[in-house]
Coordinates of N, CA and C in Angstrom, one line a residue:
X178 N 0.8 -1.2 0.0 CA 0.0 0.0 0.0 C 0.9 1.2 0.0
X179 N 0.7 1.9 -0.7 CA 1.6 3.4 -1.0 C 0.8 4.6 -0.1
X180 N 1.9 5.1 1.0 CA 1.3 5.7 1.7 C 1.6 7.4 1.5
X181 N 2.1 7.2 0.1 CA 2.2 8.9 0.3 C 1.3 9.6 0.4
X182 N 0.4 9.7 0.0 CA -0.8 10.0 0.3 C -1.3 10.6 1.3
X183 N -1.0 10.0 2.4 CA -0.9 10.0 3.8 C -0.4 11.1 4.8
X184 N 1.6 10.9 4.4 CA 2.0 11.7 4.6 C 1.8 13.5 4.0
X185 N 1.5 13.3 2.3 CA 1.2 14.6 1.7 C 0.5 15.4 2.8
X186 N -0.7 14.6 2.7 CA -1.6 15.2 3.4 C -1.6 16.1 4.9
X187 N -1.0 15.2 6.0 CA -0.5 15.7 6.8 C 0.7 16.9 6.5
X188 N 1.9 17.3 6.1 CA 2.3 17.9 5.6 C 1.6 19.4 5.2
X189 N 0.7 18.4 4.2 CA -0.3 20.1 3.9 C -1.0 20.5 4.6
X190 N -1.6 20.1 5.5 CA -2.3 20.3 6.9 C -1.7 21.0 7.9
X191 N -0.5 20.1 7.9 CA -0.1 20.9 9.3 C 0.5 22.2 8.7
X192 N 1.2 22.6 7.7 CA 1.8 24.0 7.0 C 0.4 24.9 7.0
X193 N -0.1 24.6 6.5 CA -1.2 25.6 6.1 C -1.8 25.4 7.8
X194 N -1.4 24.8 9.1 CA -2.4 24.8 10.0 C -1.4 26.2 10.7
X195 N -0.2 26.2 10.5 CA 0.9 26.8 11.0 C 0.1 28.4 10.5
X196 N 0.4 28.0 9.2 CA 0.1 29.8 8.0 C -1.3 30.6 8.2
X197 N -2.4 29.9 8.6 CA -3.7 30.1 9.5 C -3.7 30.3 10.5
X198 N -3.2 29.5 11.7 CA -2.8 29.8 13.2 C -2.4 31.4 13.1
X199 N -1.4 31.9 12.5 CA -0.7 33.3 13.0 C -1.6 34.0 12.1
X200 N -2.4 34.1 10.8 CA -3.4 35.2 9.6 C -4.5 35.0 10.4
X201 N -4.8 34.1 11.0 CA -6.2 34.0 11.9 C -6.2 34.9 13.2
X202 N -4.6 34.3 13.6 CA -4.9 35.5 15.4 C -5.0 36.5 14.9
X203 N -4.0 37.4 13.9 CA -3.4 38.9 13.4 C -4.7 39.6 13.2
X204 N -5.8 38.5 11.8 CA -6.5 39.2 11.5 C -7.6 39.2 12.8
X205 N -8.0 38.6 13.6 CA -8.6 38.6 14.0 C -8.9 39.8 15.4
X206 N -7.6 39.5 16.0 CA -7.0 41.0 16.8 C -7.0 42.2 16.0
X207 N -7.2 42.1 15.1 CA -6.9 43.5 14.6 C -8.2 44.5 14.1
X208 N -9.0 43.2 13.4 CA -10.3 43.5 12.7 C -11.4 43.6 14.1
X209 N -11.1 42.9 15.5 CA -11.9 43.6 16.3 C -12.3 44.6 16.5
X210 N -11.1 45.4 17.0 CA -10.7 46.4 17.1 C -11.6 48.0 16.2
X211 N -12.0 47.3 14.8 CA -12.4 47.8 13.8 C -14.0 48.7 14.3
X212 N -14.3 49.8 13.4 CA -15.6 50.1 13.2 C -16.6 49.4 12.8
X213 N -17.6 49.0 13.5 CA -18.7 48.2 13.0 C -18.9 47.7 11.4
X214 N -19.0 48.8 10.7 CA -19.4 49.1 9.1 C -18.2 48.1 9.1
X215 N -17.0 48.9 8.7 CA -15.8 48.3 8.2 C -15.5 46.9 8.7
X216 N -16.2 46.6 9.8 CA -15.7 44.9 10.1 C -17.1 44.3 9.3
X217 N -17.9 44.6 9.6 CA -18.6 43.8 8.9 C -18.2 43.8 7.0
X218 N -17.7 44.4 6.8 CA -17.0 44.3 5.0 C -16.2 43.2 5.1
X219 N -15.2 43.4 6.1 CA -14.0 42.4 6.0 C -14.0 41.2 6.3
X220 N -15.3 41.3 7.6 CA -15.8 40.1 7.8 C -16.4 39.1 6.2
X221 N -17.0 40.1 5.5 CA -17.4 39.2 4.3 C -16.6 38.6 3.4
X222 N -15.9 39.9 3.4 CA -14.6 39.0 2.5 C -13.5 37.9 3.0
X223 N -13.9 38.1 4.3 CA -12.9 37.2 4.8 C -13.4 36.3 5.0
X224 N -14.3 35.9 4.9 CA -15.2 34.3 5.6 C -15.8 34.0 4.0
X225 N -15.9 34.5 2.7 CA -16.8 34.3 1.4 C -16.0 32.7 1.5
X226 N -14.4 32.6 1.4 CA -14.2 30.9 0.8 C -15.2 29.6 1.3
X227 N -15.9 30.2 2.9 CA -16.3 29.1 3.7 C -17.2 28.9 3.2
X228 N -18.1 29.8 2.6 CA -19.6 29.4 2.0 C -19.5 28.6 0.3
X229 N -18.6 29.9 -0.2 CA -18.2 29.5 -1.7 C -18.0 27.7 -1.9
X230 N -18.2 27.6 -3.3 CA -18.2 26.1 -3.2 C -17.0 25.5 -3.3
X231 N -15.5 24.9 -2.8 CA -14.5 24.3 -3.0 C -14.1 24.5 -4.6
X232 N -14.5 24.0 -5.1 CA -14.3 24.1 -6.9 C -14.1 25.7 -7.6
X233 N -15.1 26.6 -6.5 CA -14.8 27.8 -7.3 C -13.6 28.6 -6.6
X234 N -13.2 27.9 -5.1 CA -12.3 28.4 -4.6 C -11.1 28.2 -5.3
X235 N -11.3 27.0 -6.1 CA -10.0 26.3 -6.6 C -9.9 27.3 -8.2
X236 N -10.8 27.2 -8.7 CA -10.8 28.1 -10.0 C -10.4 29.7 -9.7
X237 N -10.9 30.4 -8.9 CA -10.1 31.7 -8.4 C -8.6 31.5 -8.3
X238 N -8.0 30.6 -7.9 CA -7.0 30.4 -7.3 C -6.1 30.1 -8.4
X239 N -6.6 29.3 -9.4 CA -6.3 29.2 -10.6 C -6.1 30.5 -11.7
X240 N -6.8 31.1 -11.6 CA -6.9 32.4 -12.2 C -5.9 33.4 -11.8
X241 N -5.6 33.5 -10.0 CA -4.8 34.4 -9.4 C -3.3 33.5 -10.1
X242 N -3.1 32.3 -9.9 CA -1.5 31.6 -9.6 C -1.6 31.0 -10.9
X243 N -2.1 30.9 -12.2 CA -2.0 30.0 -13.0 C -0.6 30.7 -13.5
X244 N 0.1 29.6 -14.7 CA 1.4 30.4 -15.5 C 1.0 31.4 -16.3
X245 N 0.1 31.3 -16.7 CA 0.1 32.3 -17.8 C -0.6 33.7 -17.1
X246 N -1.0 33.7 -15.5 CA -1.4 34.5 -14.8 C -0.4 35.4 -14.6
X247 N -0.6 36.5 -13.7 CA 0.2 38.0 -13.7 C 1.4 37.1 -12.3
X248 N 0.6 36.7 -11.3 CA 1.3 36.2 -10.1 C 2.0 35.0 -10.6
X249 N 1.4 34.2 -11.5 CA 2.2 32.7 -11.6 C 3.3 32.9 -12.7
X250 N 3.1 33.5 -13.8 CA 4.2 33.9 -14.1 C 5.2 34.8 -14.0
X251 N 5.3 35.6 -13.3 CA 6.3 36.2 -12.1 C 7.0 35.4 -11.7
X252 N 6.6 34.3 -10.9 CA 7.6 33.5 -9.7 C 7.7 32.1 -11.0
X253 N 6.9 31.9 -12.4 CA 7.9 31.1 -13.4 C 9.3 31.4 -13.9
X254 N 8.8 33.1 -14.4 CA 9.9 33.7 -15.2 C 11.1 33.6 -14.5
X255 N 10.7 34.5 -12.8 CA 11.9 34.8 -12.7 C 12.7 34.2 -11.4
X256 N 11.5 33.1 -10.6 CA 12.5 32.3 -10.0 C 12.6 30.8 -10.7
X257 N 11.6 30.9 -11.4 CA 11.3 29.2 -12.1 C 10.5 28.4 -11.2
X258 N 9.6 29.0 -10.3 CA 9.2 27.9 -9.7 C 7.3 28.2 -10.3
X259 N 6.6 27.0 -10.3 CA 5.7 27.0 -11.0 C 5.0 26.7 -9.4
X260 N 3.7 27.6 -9.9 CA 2.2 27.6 -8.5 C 1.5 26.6 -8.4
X261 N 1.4 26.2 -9.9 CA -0.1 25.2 -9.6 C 0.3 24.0 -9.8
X262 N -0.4 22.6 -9.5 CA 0.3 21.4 -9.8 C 1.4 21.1 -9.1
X263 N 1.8 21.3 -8.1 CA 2.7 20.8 -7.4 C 2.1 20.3 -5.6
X264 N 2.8 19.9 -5.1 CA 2.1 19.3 -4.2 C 2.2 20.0 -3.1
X265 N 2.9 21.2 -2.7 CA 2.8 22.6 -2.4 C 1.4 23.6 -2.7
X266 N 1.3 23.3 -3.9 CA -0.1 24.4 -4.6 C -1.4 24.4 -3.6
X267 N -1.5 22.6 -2.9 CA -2.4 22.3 -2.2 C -2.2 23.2 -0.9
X268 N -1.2 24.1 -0.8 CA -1.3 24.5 0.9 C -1.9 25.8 0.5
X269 N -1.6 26.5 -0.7 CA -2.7 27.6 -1.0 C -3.9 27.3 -0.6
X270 N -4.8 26.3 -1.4 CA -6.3 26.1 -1.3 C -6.2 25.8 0.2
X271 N -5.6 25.0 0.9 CA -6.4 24.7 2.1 C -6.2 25.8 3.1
X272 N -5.3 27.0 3.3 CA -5.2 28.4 3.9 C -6.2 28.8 3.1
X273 N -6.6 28.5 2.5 CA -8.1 29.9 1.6 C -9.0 29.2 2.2
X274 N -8.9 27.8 2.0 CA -10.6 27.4 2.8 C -10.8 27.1 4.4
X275 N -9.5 27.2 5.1 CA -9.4 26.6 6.8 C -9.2 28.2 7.3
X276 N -8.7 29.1 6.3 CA -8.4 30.5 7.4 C -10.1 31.0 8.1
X277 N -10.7 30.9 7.4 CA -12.4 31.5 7.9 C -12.9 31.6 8.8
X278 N -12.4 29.5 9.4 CA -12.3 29.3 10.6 C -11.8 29.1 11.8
X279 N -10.6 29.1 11.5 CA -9.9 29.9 12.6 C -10.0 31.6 12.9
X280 N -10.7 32.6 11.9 CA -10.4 33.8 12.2 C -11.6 34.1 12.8
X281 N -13.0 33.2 12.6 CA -14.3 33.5 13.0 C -14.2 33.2 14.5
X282 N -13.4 31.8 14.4 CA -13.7 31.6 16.0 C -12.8 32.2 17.2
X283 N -11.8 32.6 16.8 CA -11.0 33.2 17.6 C -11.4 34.3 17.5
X284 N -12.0 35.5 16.3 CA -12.4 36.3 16.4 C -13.5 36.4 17.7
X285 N -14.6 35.4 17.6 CA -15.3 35.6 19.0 C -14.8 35.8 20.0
X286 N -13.9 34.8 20.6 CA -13.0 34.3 21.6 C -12.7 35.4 22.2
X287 N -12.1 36.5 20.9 CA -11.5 38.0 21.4 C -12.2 39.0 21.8
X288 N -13.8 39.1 21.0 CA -14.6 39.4 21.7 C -15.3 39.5 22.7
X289 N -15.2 38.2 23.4 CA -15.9 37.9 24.4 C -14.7 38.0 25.6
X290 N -13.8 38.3 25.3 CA -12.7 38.4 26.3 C -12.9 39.9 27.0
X291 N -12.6 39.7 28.3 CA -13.1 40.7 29.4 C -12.1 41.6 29.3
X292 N -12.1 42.8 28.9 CA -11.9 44.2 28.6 C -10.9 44.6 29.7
X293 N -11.3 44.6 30.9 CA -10.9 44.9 32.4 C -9.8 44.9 32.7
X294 N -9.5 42.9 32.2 CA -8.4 42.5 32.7 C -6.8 43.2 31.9
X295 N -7.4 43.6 30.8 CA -6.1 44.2 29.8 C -6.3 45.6 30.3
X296 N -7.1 46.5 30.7 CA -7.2 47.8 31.4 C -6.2 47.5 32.4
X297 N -6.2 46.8 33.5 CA -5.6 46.5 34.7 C -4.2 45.9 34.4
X298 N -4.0 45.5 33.5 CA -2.6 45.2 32.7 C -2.3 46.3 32.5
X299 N -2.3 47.0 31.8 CA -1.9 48.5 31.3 C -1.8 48.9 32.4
X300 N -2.8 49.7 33.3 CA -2.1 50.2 34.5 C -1.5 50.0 35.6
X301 N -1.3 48.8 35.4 CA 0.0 48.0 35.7 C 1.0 48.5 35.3
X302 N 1.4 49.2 34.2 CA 2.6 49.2 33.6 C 2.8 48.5 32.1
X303 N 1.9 47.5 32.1 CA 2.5 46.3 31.1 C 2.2 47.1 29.3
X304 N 3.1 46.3 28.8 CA 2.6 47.1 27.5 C 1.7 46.4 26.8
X305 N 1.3 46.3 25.6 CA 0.6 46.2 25.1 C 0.6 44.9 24.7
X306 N 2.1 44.5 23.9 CA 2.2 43.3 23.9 C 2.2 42.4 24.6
X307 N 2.5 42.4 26.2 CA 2.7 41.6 27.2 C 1.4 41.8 27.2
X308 N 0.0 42.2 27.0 CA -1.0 41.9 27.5 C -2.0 41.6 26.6
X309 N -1.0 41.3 25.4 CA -2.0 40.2 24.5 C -1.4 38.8 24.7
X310 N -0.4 38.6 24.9 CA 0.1 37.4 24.6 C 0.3 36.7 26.1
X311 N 0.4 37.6 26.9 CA 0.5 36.6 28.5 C -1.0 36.9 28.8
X312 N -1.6 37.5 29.2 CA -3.2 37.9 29.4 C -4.6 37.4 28.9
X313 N -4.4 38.3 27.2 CA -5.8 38.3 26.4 C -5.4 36.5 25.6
X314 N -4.1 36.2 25.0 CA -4.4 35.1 24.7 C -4.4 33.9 25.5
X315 N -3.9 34.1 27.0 CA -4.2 32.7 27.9 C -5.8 32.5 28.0
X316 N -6.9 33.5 28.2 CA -8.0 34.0 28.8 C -8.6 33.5 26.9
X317 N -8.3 33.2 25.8 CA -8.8 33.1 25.0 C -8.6 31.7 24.3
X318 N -7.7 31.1 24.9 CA -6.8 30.0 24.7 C -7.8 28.7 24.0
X319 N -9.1 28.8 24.5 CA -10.1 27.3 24.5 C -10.4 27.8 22.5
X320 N -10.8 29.0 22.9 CA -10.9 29.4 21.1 C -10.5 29.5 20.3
X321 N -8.9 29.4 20.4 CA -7.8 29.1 19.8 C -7.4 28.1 19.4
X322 N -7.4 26.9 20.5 CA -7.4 25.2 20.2 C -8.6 25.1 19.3
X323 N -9.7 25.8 19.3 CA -11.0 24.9 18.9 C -10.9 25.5 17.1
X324 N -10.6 27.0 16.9 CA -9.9 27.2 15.7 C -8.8 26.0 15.0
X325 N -8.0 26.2 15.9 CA -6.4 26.0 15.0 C -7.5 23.9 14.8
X326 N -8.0 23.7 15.4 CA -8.2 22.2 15.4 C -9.0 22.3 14.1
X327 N -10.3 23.1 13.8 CA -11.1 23.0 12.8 C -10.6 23.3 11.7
X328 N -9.3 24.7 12.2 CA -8.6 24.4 11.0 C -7.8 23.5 10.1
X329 N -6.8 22.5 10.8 CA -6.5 21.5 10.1 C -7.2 20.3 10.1
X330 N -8.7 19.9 10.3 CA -9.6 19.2 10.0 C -9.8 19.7 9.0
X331 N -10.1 21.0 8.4 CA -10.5 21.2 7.0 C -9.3 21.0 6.2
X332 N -8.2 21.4 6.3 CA -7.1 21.2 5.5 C -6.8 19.9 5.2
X333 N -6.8 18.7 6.2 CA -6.8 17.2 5.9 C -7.8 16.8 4.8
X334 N -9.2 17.1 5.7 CA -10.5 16.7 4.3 C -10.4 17.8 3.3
X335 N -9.7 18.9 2.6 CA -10.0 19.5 1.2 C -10.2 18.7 0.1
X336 N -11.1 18.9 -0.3 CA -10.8 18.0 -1.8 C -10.8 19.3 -2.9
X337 N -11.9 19.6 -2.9 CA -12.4 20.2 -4.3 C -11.2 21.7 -4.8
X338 N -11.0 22.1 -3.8 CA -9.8 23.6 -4.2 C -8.6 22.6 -4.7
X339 N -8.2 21.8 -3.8 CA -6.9 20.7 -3.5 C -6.6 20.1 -5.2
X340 N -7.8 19.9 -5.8 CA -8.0 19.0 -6.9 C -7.3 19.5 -8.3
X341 N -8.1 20.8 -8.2 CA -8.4 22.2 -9.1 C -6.9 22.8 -9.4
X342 N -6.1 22.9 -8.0 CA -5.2 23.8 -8.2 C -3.8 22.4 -8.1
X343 N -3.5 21.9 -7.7 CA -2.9 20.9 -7.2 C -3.0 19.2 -8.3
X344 N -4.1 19.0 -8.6 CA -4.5 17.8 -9.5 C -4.0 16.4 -8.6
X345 N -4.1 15.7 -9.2 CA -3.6 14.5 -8.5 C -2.8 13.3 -9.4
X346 N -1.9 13.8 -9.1 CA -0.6 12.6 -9.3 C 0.1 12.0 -8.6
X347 N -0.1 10.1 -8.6 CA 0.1 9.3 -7.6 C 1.6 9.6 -7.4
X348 N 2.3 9.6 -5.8 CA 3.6 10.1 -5.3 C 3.7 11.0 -5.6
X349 N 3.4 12.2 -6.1 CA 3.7 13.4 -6.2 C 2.7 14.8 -5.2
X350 N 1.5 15.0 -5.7 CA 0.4 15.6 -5.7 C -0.8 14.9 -5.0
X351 N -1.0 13.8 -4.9 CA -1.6 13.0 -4.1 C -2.2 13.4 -2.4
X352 N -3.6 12.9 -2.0 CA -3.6 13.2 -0.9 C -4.6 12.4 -0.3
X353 N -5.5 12.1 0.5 CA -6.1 11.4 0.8 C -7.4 11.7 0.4
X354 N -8.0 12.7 0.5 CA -9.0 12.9 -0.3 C -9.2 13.1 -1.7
X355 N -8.1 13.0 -2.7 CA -7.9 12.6 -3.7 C -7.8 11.7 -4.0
X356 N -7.2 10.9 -3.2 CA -6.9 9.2 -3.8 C -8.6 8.3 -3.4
X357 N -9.0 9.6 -2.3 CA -10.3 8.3 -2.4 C -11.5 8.7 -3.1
X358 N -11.2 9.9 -4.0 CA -12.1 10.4 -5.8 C -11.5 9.3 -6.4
X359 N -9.9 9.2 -6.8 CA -9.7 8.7 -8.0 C -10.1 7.1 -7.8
X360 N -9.9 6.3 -6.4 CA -10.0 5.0 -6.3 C -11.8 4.7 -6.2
X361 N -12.5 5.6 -6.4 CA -14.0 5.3 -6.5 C -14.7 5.4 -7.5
X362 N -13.4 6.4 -8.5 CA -13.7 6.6 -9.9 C -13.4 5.4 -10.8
X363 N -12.6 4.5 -10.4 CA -12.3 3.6 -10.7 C -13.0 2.1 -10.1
X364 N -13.7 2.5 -9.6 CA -14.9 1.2 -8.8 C -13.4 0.3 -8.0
X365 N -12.9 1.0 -7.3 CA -11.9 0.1 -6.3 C -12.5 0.4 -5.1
X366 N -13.3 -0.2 -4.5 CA -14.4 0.4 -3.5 C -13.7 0.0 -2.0
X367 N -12.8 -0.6 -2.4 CA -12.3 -1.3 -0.9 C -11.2 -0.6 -0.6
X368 N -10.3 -0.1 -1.4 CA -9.4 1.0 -1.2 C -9.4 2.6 -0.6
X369 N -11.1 2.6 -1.7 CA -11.3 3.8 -1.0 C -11.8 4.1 0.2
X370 N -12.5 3.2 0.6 CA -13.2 2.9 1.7 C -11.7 2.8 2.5
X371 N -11.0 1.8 2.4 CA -9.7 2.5 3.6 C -8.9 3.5 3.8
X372 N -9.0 4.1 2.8 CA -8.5 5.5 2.8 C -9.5 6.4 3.5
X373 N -10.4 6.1 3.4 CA -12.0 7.0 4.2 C -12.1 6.6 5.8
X374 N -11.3 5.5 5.9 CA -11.4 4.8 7.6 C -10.0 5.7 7.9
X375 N -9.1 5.9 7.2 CA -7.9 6.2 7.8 C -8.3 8.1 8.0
X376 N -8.7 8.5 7.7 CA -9.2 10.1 7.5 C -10.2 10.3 8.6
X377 N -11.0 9.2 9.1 CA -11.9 9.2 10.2 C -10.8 8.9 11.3
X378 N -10.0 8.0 11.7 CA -9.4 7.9 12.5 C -8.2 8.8 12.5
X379 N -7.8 9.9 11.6 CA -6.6 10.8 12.2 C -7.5 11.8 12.6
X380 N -8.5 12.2 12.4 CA -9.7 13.2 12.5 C -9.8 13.0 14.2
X381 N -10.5 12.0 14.0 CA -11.3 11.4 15.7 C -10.0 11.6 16.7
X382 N -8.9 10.9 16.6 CA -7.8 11.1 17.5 C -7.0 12.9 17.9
X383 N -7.1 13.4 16.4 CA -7.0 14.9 16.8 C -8.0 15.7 17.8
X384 N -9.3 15.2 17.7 CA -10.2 15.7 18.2 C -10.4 15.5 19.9
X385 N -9.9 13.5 20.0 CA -10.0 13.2 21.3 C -8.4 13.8 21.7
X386 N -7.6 14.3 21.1 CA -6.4 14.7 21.6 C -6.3 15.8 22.3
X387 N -7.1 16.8 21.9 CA -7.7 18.1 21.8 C -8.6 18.2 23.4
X388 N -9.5 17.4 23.2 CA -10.8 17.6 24.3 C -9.5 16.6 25.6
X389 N -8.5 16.1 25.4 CA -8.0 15.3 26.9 C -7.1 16.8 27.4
X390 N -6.3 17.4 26.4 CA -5.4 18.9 26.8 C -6.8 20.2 27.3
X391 N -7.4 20.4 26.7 CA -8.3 21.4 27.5 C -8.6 21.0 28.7
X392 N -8.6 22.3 29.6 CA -9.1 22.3 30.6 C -10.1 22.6 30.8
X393 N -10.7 22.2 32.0 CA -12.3 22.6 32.3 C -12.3 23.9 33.1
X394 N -13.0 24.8 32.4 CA -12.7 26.0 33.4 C -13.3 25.8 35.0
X395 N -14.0 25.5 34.9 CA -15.1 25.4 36.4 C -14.1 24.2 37.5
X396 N -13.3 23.4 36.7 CA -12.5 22.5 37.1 C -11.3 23.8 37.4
X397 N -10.5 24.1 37.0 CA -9.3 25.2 37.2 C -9.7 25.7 38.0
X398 N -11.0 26.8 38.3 CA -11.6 27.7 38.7 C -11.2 27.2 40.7
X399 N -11.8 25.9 40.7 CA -11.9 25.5 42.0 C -10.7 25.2 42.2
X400 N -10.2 24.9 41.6 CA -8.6 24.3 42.1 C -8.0 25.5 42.3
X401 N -7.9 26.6 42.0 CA -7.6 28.3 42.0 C -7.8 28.1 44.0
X402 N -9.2 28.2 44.0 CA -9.9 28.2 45.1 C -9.7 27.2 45.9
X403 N -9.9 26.6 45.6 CA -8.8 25.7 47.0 C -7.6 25.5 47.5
X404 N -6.6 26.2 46.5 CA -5.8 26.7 46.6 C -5.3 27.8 47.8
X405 N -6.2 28.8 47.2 CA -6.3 29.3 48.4 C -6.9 29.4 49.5

C-alpha cells in the first residue's frame, strides 16, 4: 500500500495549520478592534471561501497563480518555480478554505474576552504586547485550540480547491482525499473505503487529543480556590 498519500496530506495540513494559526490571530485582533461598518465588510470577504463552493475556490486560485497568470508567471519567469500542480499548490487552497475558521472563532474568543483585565494590565505598567500574549491570549486560549483544530480538519479533508489547483498525481500531488475520488472513480471500492477509515481515525484522534489537553474551566476555577 503506497502511503504517500498520507503523509502529503499531513504535511499540507499541518503547513497551512501553521500559515492560518498566525493570519487568523493577526486578522482577528486587529479586525476587532475595527468600526462596525468596516468589520462587517472584512468580515465578508474574509469568511466568502467558507460558503463558496470548494471548486470555485480552486478556479479563483487558478486564475490568481495559473502560469500564464500575472502572479504565476512572475515566480515562473523569474525564479522558475511553477504555482499550480505541485504538491505545495495544495497549501494555498487549504489556507483559503481553513483561514475562515480559525479567524471567526477566535475572532469571537476576542470578543468575548473581558476588557478589564487588559485595562488593569496597562495600568499596571505592562505594554501592550505583554498583555495580549501573556493575558488576552491565555484567557482566549479554548478558542484558539477549537480554531487551530477545525482548522486543520479542513485542510486534511479538502478535496475540491486541492484538486483544481494541485490535480492528482500518484507520489507526487496525491492526498487522501484525492486518492479516495480517483480509487472510486475507478470502482476500487475497498481502497477507498480504507482511505476514508484512515481520514476518520486521524480526525477522531485529533479531536480526542484536543478535548483530553483542554481544561475545564469550572474545574481550574476551583482548584484556583482551594488553593487558596
Amino acid at each position: 500500500m503506497d502511503w504517500f498519500p498520507l503523509w502529503n496530506s499531513l504535511r499540507i495540513a499541518a503547513i497551512a495549520t501553521v500559515v492560518i494559526f498566525f493570519l487568523g490571530i493577526l486578522a482577528a485582533h486587529w479586525i476587532a478592534k475595527l468600526p462596525r461598518v468596516l468589520k462587517g465588510i472584512l468580515d465578508v470577504v474574509l469568511t466568502l471561501p467558507m460558503v463558496l463552493p470548494p471548486t470555485v475556490v480552486g478556479y479563483l486560485l487558478i486564475l490568481l497563480l495559473g502560469p500564464k497568470r500575472p502572479i504565476g508567471a512572475f515566480f515562473l519567469n523569474t525564479f522558475g518555480i511553477k504555482l499550480v500542480m505541485t504538491w505545495w499548490s495544495a497549501i494555498f487552497a487549504t489556507v483559503v478554505v481553513g483561514f475562515p475558521l480559525m479567524y471567526r472563532t477566535v475572532r469571537g474568543a476576542f470578543e468575548a474576552f473581558d476588557k478589564d483585565l487588559a485595562y488593569a494590565g496597562r495600568t499596571l505598567g505592562l505594554s501592550n504586547s505583554y498583555v495580549f500574549w501573556h493575558i488576552q491570549m491565555p484567557a482566549c486560549r479554548q478558542g484558539i485550540v477549537a480554531g487551530t483544530v477545525l482548522a486543520f480538519a479542513r485542510a486534511l479533508g479538502e478535496y475540491g480547491a486541492t484538486s483544481m489547483i494541485a490535480g492528482y498525481t500518484p507520489g507526487r500531488t496525491a492526498t487522501i482525499a484525492t486518492t479516495v475520488y480517483q480509487y472510486w472513480r475507478t470502482d476500487n471500492d475497498a481502497m477507498a473505503l480504507r482511505w476514508t477509515l484512515i481520514n476518520i481515525a486521524i480526525s477522531a484522534v485529533v479531536l480526542l487529543a484536543v478535548n483530553l489537553l483542554e481544561r475545564n474551566p469550572k474545574k481550574t476555577s476551583k482548584r484556583r480556590k482551594g488553593a487558596a
